[in-house]
Amino acid sequence: MTSPQVAKRARANTAGDDHTQLTEISIPTQEQLKILTTDRVVELLQMASMKHADVNAMVLNAIQSAQDERRNRVIDFDYHSKSIWKTINVTYRSMKGSRQYDIAFDVAGEISSTISSIAARCVEFPNPRNRRSGLETLRKIGKTICLSSNDTLGHEVQQQFQSDPCLENAMCDIVSEMSAQEKEDICNEAMGSESLIAKLEELAKLAESCCVFEGIGEVLDLLRGEEVEGGSQDESEEEGYDEDEDEDGHEHGHEHGHENDIY
């Protein structure tokens, strides 16, 4: 009589389901990864890239995509100049002079922070259109400060910028990031009230009359490719500025200024 065969016990599939399950359990969740500091994540990615070619390829592709996104991102900074104009000329207009005086330092500080952030974002997102928009917006902010000195707030803000060079520094930072072709394009624009170089020259004359933004001449020198040595007197002084006309040739008043005067 043939004895029954003993069923053999199945051997564990170490390369199959058990391995997959173990791997899935071992993968950290996004919440767990968030515990790590940025520096530690960077360190681990670099180590993994050195040991695994496929990881290295993924990391390099991700870096390239991020760089392309930054270069291609276009930012319109113009709303900053409109907001600052409104803050100086409208928001606190109904306040008494003493209260305007009290808030002037904080308002000037907010303007300085905005100016610095514009320059920083032009560096972070190095698109030529961003540099152009940033420089134009800073020019408008500067003109707002020059034209808004007929009440306490505007006057005190202007006083703050007699010693605060943040606007000129921000402009120089942006222009320094421009290519030679970008600078040449700005300088060779058709001359007239609408060209950026003419508007910057206008701002230089306004700033001189208000004793603010002493470094605007350096900005113009950088644009023209001239060496900057402690500021300079430039060709902008050859053309007069009619205080009774805005940039479109329309008459305007200077009490509180008009937003259209800045554009």
Short mmCIF file of C-alpha atoms in Angstrom, two decimals:
data_model
loop_
_atom_site.label_atom_id
_atom_site.label_comp_id
_atom_site.label_asym_id
_atom_site.label_seq_id
_atom_site.Cartn_x
_atom_site.Cartn_y
_atom_site.Cartn_z
CA MET A 1 0.00 0.00 0.00
CA THR A 2 1.42 3.24 -1.07
CA SER A 3 1.89 5.61 1.81
CA PRO A 4 0.44 9.11 1.36
CA GLN A 5 2.93 11.80 0.37
CA VAL A 6 3.66 14.44 2.93
CA ALA A 7 2.82 17.89 1.62
CA LYS A 8 5.85 20.11 1.53
CA ARG A 9 5.58 23.48 3.25
CA ALA A 10 5.83 26.37 0.82
CA ARG A 11 9.04 28.29 1.11
CA ALA A 12 8.67 31.97 1.86
CA ASN A 13 8.96 34.14 -1.24
CA THR A 14 11.66 36.46 0.02
CA ALA A 15 11.84 38.24 -3.32
CA GLY A 16 8.10 38.53 -3.76
CA ASP A 17 5.18 39.69 -1.64
CA ASP A 18 7.06 39.68 1.66
CA HIS A 19 9.79 41.90 0.19
CA THR A 20 7.24 44.29 -1.35
CA GLN A 21 5.34 44.57 1.90
CA LEU A 22 8.54 45.26 3.84
CA THR A 23 9.60 47.89 1.33
CA GLU A 24 6.24 49.65 1.52
CA ILE A 25 6.38 49.70 5.31
CA SER A 26 9.91 51.10 5.23
CA ILE A 27 9.13 54.04 2.96
CA PRO A 28 8.78 57.19 5.11
CA THR A 29 5.59 59.16 4.76
CA GLN A 30 5.54 62.82 3.76
CA GLU A 31 4.65 63.75 7.33
CA GLN A 32 7.69 61.88 8.62
CA LEU A 33 9.94 63.58 6.07
CA LYS A 34 8.72 66.99 7.19
CA ILE A 35 10.42 66.38 10.53
CA LEU A 36 13.80 66.64 8.83
CA THR A 37 15.43 70.03 8.44
CA THR A 38 16.07 71.42 4.97
CA ASP A 39 19.82 71.04 5.44
CA ARG A 40 19.40 67.37 6.39
CA VAL A 41 17.18 66.67 3.38
CA VAL A 42 19.76 68.30 1.10
CA GLU A 43 22.50 66.21 2.67
CA LEU A 44 20.54 62.98 2.23
CA LEU A 45 19.68 63.81 -1.39
CA GLN A 46 23.31 64.46 -2.14
CA MET A 47 24.36 61.16 -0.55
CA ALA A 48 21.67 59.26 -2.43
CA SER A 49 22.68 60.94 -5.71
CA MET A 50 26.30 59.86 -5.19
CA LYS A 51 25.30 56.23 -4.61
CA HIS A 52 22.47 55.76 -7.12
CA ALA A 53 22.60 56.93 -10.73
CA ASP A 54 18.82 56.90 -11.12
CA VAL A 55 18.36 59.11 -8.05
CA ASN A 56 21.07 61.44 -9.33
CA ALA A 57 19.25 61.78 -12.65
CA MET A 58 15.95 62.60 -10.92
CA VAL A 59 17.57 65.19 -8.68
CA LEU A 60 19.36 66.88 -11.58
CA ASN A 61 16.11 66.99 -13.58
CA ALA A 62 14.28 68.52 -10.63
CA ILE A 63 17.00 71.17 -10.21
CA GLN A 64 16.86 72.04 -13.91
CA SER A 65 13.06 72.33 -13.82
CA ALA A 66 13.21 74.64 -10.79
CA GLN A 67 15.83 76.83 -12.46
CA ASP A 68 13.80 77.04 -15.65
CA GLU A 69 10.68 77.96 -13.68
CA ARG A 70 12.52 80.77 -11.91
CA ARG A 71 13.98 82.13 -15.14
CA ASN A 72 10.63 82.01 -16.92
CA ARG A 73 8.44 83.40 -14.14
CA VAL A 74 7.30 86.94 -14.88
CA ILE A 75 6.34 89.25 -12.00
CA ASP A 76 4.49 92.55 -12.36
CA PHE A 77 5.61 94.76 -9.47
CA ASP A 78 3.47 97.73 -10.48
CA TYR A 79 0.84 97.15 -7.78
CA HIS A 80 3.50 98.00 -5.17
CA SER A 81 3.85 101.55 -6.47
CA LYS A 82 0.08 102.03 -6.57
CA SER A 83 -0.25 100.74 -3.02
CA ILE A 84 2.48 103.06 -1.72
CA TRP A 85 0.97 106.05 -3.50
CA LYS A 86 -2.38 105.31 -1.87
CA THR A 87 -0.79 104.84 1.57
CA ILE A 88 0.98 108.19 1.45
CA ASN A 89 -1.72 110.26 -0.26
CA VAL A 90 -5.09 108.73 0.63
CA THR A 91 -5.16 106.24 3.50
CA TYR A 92 -4.23 108.65 6.30
CA ARG A 93 -5.37 111.91 4.71
CA SER A 94 -8.17 112.47 7.23
CA MET A 95 -5.84 112.16 10.23
CA LYS A 96 -4.61 115.21 12.11
CA GLY A 97 -1.04 116.25 11.53
CA SER A 98 0.12 114.98 14.90
CA ARG A 99 -1.20 111.49 14.21
CA GLN A 100 0.32 111.48 10.74
CA TYR A 101 3.62 112.41 12.33
CA ASP A 102 3.33 109.48 14.74
CA ILE A 103 2.83 106.89 11.99
CA ALA A 104 5.30 108.34 9.48
CA PHE A 105 8.25 106.30 10.73
CA ASP A 106 6.28 103.03 10.41
CA VAL A 107 5.04 103.96 6.93
CA ALA A 108 8.59 104.76 5.80
CA GLY A 109 9.74 101.43 7.23
CA GLU A 110 7.08 99.55 5.28
CA ILE A 111 8.11 101.35 2.10
CA SER A 112 11.75 100.44 2.70
CA SER A 113 10.79 96.79 3.19
CA THR A 114 8.80 96.80 -0.05
CA ILE A 115 11.69 98.36 -1.96
CA SER A 116 14.13 95.74 -0.66
CA SER A 117 11.73 92.90 -1.46
CA ILE A 118 11.39 94.05 -5.08
CA ALA A 119 15.16 93.95 -5.58
CA ALA A 120 15.40 90.54 -3.87
CA ARG A 121 12.71 89.03 -6.09
CA CYS A 122 14.40 90.36 -9.22
CA VAL A 123 17.47 88.40 -8.17
CA GLU A 124 15.46 85.31 -7.18
CA PHE A 125 13.53 85.27 -10.47
CA PRO A 126 16.16 86.47 -13.00
CA ASN A 127 13.91 87.24 -15.92
CA PRO A 128 14.79 90.40 -17.91
CA ARG A 129 11.14 91.46 -17.79
CA ASN A 130 11.22 91.28 -14.00
CA ARG A 131 14.30 93.48 -13.85
CA ARG A 132 12.63 96.02 -16.12
CA SER A 133 9.39 95.95 -14.10
CA GLY A 134 11.30 96.20 -10.83
CA LEU A 135 13.33 99.21 -11.97
CA GLU A 136 10.24 100.97 -13.34
CA THR A 137 8.31 100.33 -10.13
CA LEU A 138 11.12 101.65 -7.94
CA ARG A 139 11.26 104.75 -10.12
CA LYS A 140 7.54 105.34 -9.55
CA ILE A 141 7.92 104.83 -5.80
CA GLY A 142 10.73 107.38 -5.77
CA LYS A 143 8.65 109.91 -7.67
CA THR A 144 5.73 109.39 -5.30
CA ILE A 145 7.98 110.20 -2.36
CA CYS A 146 9.29 113.31 -4.12
CA LEU A 147 5.82 114.66 -4.99
CA SER A 148 4.00 113.80 -1.76
CA SER A 149 5.44 116.29 0.72
CA ASN A 150 2.58 118.76 1.13
CA ASP A 151 1.11 117.16 4.24
CA THR A 152 2.71 115.90 7.44
CA LEU A 153 2.90 112.24 6.49
CA GLY A 154 4.35 112.85 3.04
CA HIS A 155 6.84 115.36 4.40
CA GLU A 156 8.03 113.08 7.19
CA VAL A 157 8.35 110.08 4.85
CA GLN A 158 10.41 112.22 2.50
CA GLN A 159 12.60 113.25 5.41
CA GLN A 160 13.27 109.60 6.21
CA PHE A 161 14.57 108.99 2.69
CA GLN A 162 17.04 111.83 2.94
CA SER A 163 19.19 109.44 4.95
CA ASP A 164 17.87 106.05 3.83
CA PRO A 165 19.58 104.93 0.58
CA CYS A 166 17.52 101.75 0.16
CA LEU A 167 15.87 102.87 -3.09
CA GLU A 168 19.13 103.72 -4.85
CA ASN A 169 20.74 100.54 -3.50
CA ALA A 170 17.84 98.43 -4.77
CA MET A 171 18.03 100.06 -8.19
CA CYS A 172 21.79 99.45 -8.35
CA ASP A 173 21.27 95.80 -7.36
CA ILE A 174 18.79 95.33 -10.19
CA VAL A 175 20.87 97.14 -12.81
CA SER A 176 23.96 95.18 -11.75
CA GLU A 177 22.09 91.97 -12.64
CA MET A 178 21.26 93.26 -16.13
CA SER A 179 23.16 92.11 -19.17
CA ALA A 180 25.01 94.62 -21.30
CA GLN A 181 22.27 94.26 -23.91
CA GLU A 182 19.52 95.04 -21.41
CA LYS A 183 21.28 98.23 -20.34
CA GLU A 184 21.92 99.22 -23.93
CA ASP A 185 18.26 98.70 -24.84
CA ILE A 186 17.14 100.99 -22.00
CA CYS A 187 19.68 103.68 -22.86
CA ASN A 188 18.90 103.56 -26.59
CA GLU A 189 15.12 103.77 -26.28
CA ALA A 190 13.54 106.50 -28.34
CA MET A 191 14.11 109.60 -26.26
CA GLY A 192 10.98 111.25 -24.97
CA SER A 193 8.91 111.53 -21.84
CA GLU A 194 7.89 107.87 -22.07
CA SER A 195 11.36 106.29 -22.18
CA LEU A 196 12.61 104.75 -18.96
CA ILE A 197 15.97 106.48 -19.13
CA ALA A 198 14.25 109.87 -19.46
CA LYS A 199 12.01 109.09 -16.49
CA LEU A 200 15.01 108.10 -14.39
CA GLU A 201 16.71 111.36 -15.35
CA GLU A 202 13.56 113.21 -14.33
CA LEU A 203 13.61 111.42 -10.98
CA ALA A 204 17.25 112.43 -10.49
CA LYS A 205 16.29 116.10 -10.88
CA LEU A 206 13.29 115.77 -8.58
CA ALA A 207 15.39 113.95 -6.00
CA GLU A 208 18.02 116.69 -6.10
CA SER A 209 15.40 119.37 -5.46
CA CYS A 210 14.04 117.37 -2.51
CA CYS A 211 17.46 116.37 -1.14
CA VAL A 212 16.63 112.66 -1.34
CA PHE A 213 18.02 109.63 -3.20
CA GLU A 214 21.53 111.00 -3.58
CA GLY A 215 22.64 107.78 -5.31
CA ILE A 216 20.33 108.04 -8.34
CA GLY A 217 23.27 109.34 -10.37
CA GLU A 218 25.07 106.05 -9.71
CA VAL A 219 22.09 104.15 -11.11
CA LEU A 220 22.27 106.17 -14.32
CA ASP A 221 26.01 105.62 -14.53
CA LEU A 222 25.56 101.86 -14.16
CA LEU A 223 22.95 101.84 -16.91
CA ARG A 224 25.29 103.75 -19.22
CA GLY A 225 28.18 101.46 -18.39
CA GLU A 226 30.15 104.22 -16.73
CA GLU A 227 32.36 103.67 -13.70
CA VAL A 228 30.74 104.67 -10.43
CA GLU A 229 32.92 106.65 -8.08
CA GLY A 230 30.90 108.27 -5.35
CA GLY A 231 28.14 109.48 -7.64
CA SER A 232 28.32 111.86 -10.59
CA GLN A 233 26.63 114.70 -12.37
CA ASP A 234 25.30 113.42 -15.68
CA GLU A 235 23.61 114.46 -18.86
CA SER A 236 20.20 114.36 -17.19
CA GLU A 237 20.80 117.92 -16.00
CA GLU A 238 20.80 119.19 -19.56
CA GLU A 239 17.07 118.69 -19.93
CA GLY A 240 14.67 120.72 -17.84
CA TYR A 241 11.72 119.38 -15.90
CA ASP A 242 8.42 121.18 -16.01
CA GLU A 243 6.83 120.78 -12.60
CA ASP A 244 3.45 121.75 -14.00
CA GLU A 245 3.27 118.80 -16.35
CA ASP A 246 3.10 115.10 -15.71
CA GLU A 247 4.75 112.50 -17.91
CA ASP A 248 1.93 112.63 -20.41
CA GLY A 249 2.22 116.41 -20.78
CA HIS A 250 -0.90 117.09 -18.74
CA GLU A 251 -1.06 119.77 -16.11
CA HIS A 252 -1.41 118.68 -12.54
CA GLY A 253 -1.33 120.01 -9.02
CA HIS A 254 1.16 118.93 -6.39
CA GLU A 255 -0.96 118.91 -3.29
CA HIS A 256 -0.96 115.24 -2.34
CA GLY A 257 0.01 114.51 -5.95
CA HIS A 258 -2.02 112.49 -8.42
CA GLU A 259 -1.45 108.84 -9.09
CA ASN A 260 -1.32 109.45 -12.83
CA ASP A 261 1.57 111.85 -12.30
CA ILE A 262 3.75 108.91 -11.34
CA TYR A 263 3.17 107.01 -14.60
#
